[in-house]
Amino acid sequence: MKCNEILELMPDLAAGLSAATPELQNHLQTCKGCEAKLDEFRQTMALLDEWQAPEPSPYFDTRLQARLREEAAKPALGWLHWIRRPALAGAFALMLVLGVSILQRGGDPGSRNKVATVAATPGTAVGDLQALDKNDDLYSNFDVLDDLSVQQDVNANP
Ligand SMILES: [Zn+2]
């Protein structure tokens, strides 16, 4: 029997779930390493036997039940409840602005300009979005410039 085979049997052996076969006992008598390992396993198991899970506070169940009743008694607030959370409200407002600007882009050019003139402080999310929207043509020309330089490189080095 090899050491790593013994090692696999050790947890059960140390916990007393399986008995040591004569072959195993032979190995343990001749192999100091495995003998020491089994001792460590036995000590660990003994320690685990002593260990007791701490009891929860006697008031835990009572308080939990009271809390559950409290929550169940609260009226359902629906989506208004979520709006009260600032981060979600911010995200919702941003989605609303995006939605409106997408809708407006589909309309006639006059209404598109109207959206751009709505006052927005530069540096805010809304201001940035409007700047991006307003300079849409300019930014798309950057791509054209990139394409041109690539084409020129290709022409220079065929
Ligand atoms: Zn061994």
mmCIF file of C-alpha atoms and ligand atoms in Angstrom, residues 1-4 6-7 10 27-28 30-35, ligand 1:
data_model
loop_
_atom_site.group_PDB
_atom_site.id
_atom_site.type_symbol
_atom_site.label_atom_id
_atom_site.label_comp_id
_atom_site.label_asym_id
_atom_site.label_seq_id
_atom_site.Cartn_x
_atom_site.Cartn_y
_atom_site.Cartn_z
ATOM 1 C CA MET A 1 0.000 0.000 0.000
ATOM 2 C CA LYS A 2 1.270 3.441 -0.887
ATOM 3 C CA CYS A 3 1.354 6.548 1.324
ATOM 4 C CA ASN A 4 -1.133 8.549 -0.791
ATOM 5 C CA ILE A 6 -3.403 5.615 3.041
ATOM 6 C CA LEU A 7 -3.845 9.381 3.113
ATOM 7 C CA MET A 10 -7.256 8.669 6.896
ATOM 8 C CA HIS A 27 2.174 0.256 6.724
ATOM 9 C CA LEU A 28 1.482 2.481 9.718
ATOM 10 C CA THR A 30 6.719 0.878 9.244
ATOM 11 C CA CYS A 31 5.961 4.397 7.940
ATOM 12 C CA LYS A 32 6.591 7.174 10.467
ATOM 13 C CA GLY A 33 5.161 9.832 8.119
ATOM 14 C CA CYS A 34 1.761 8.167 7.814
ATOM 15 C CA GLU A 35 1.656 7.382 11.528
HETATM 16 ZN ZN ZN B 1 3.255 5.941 4.507
#
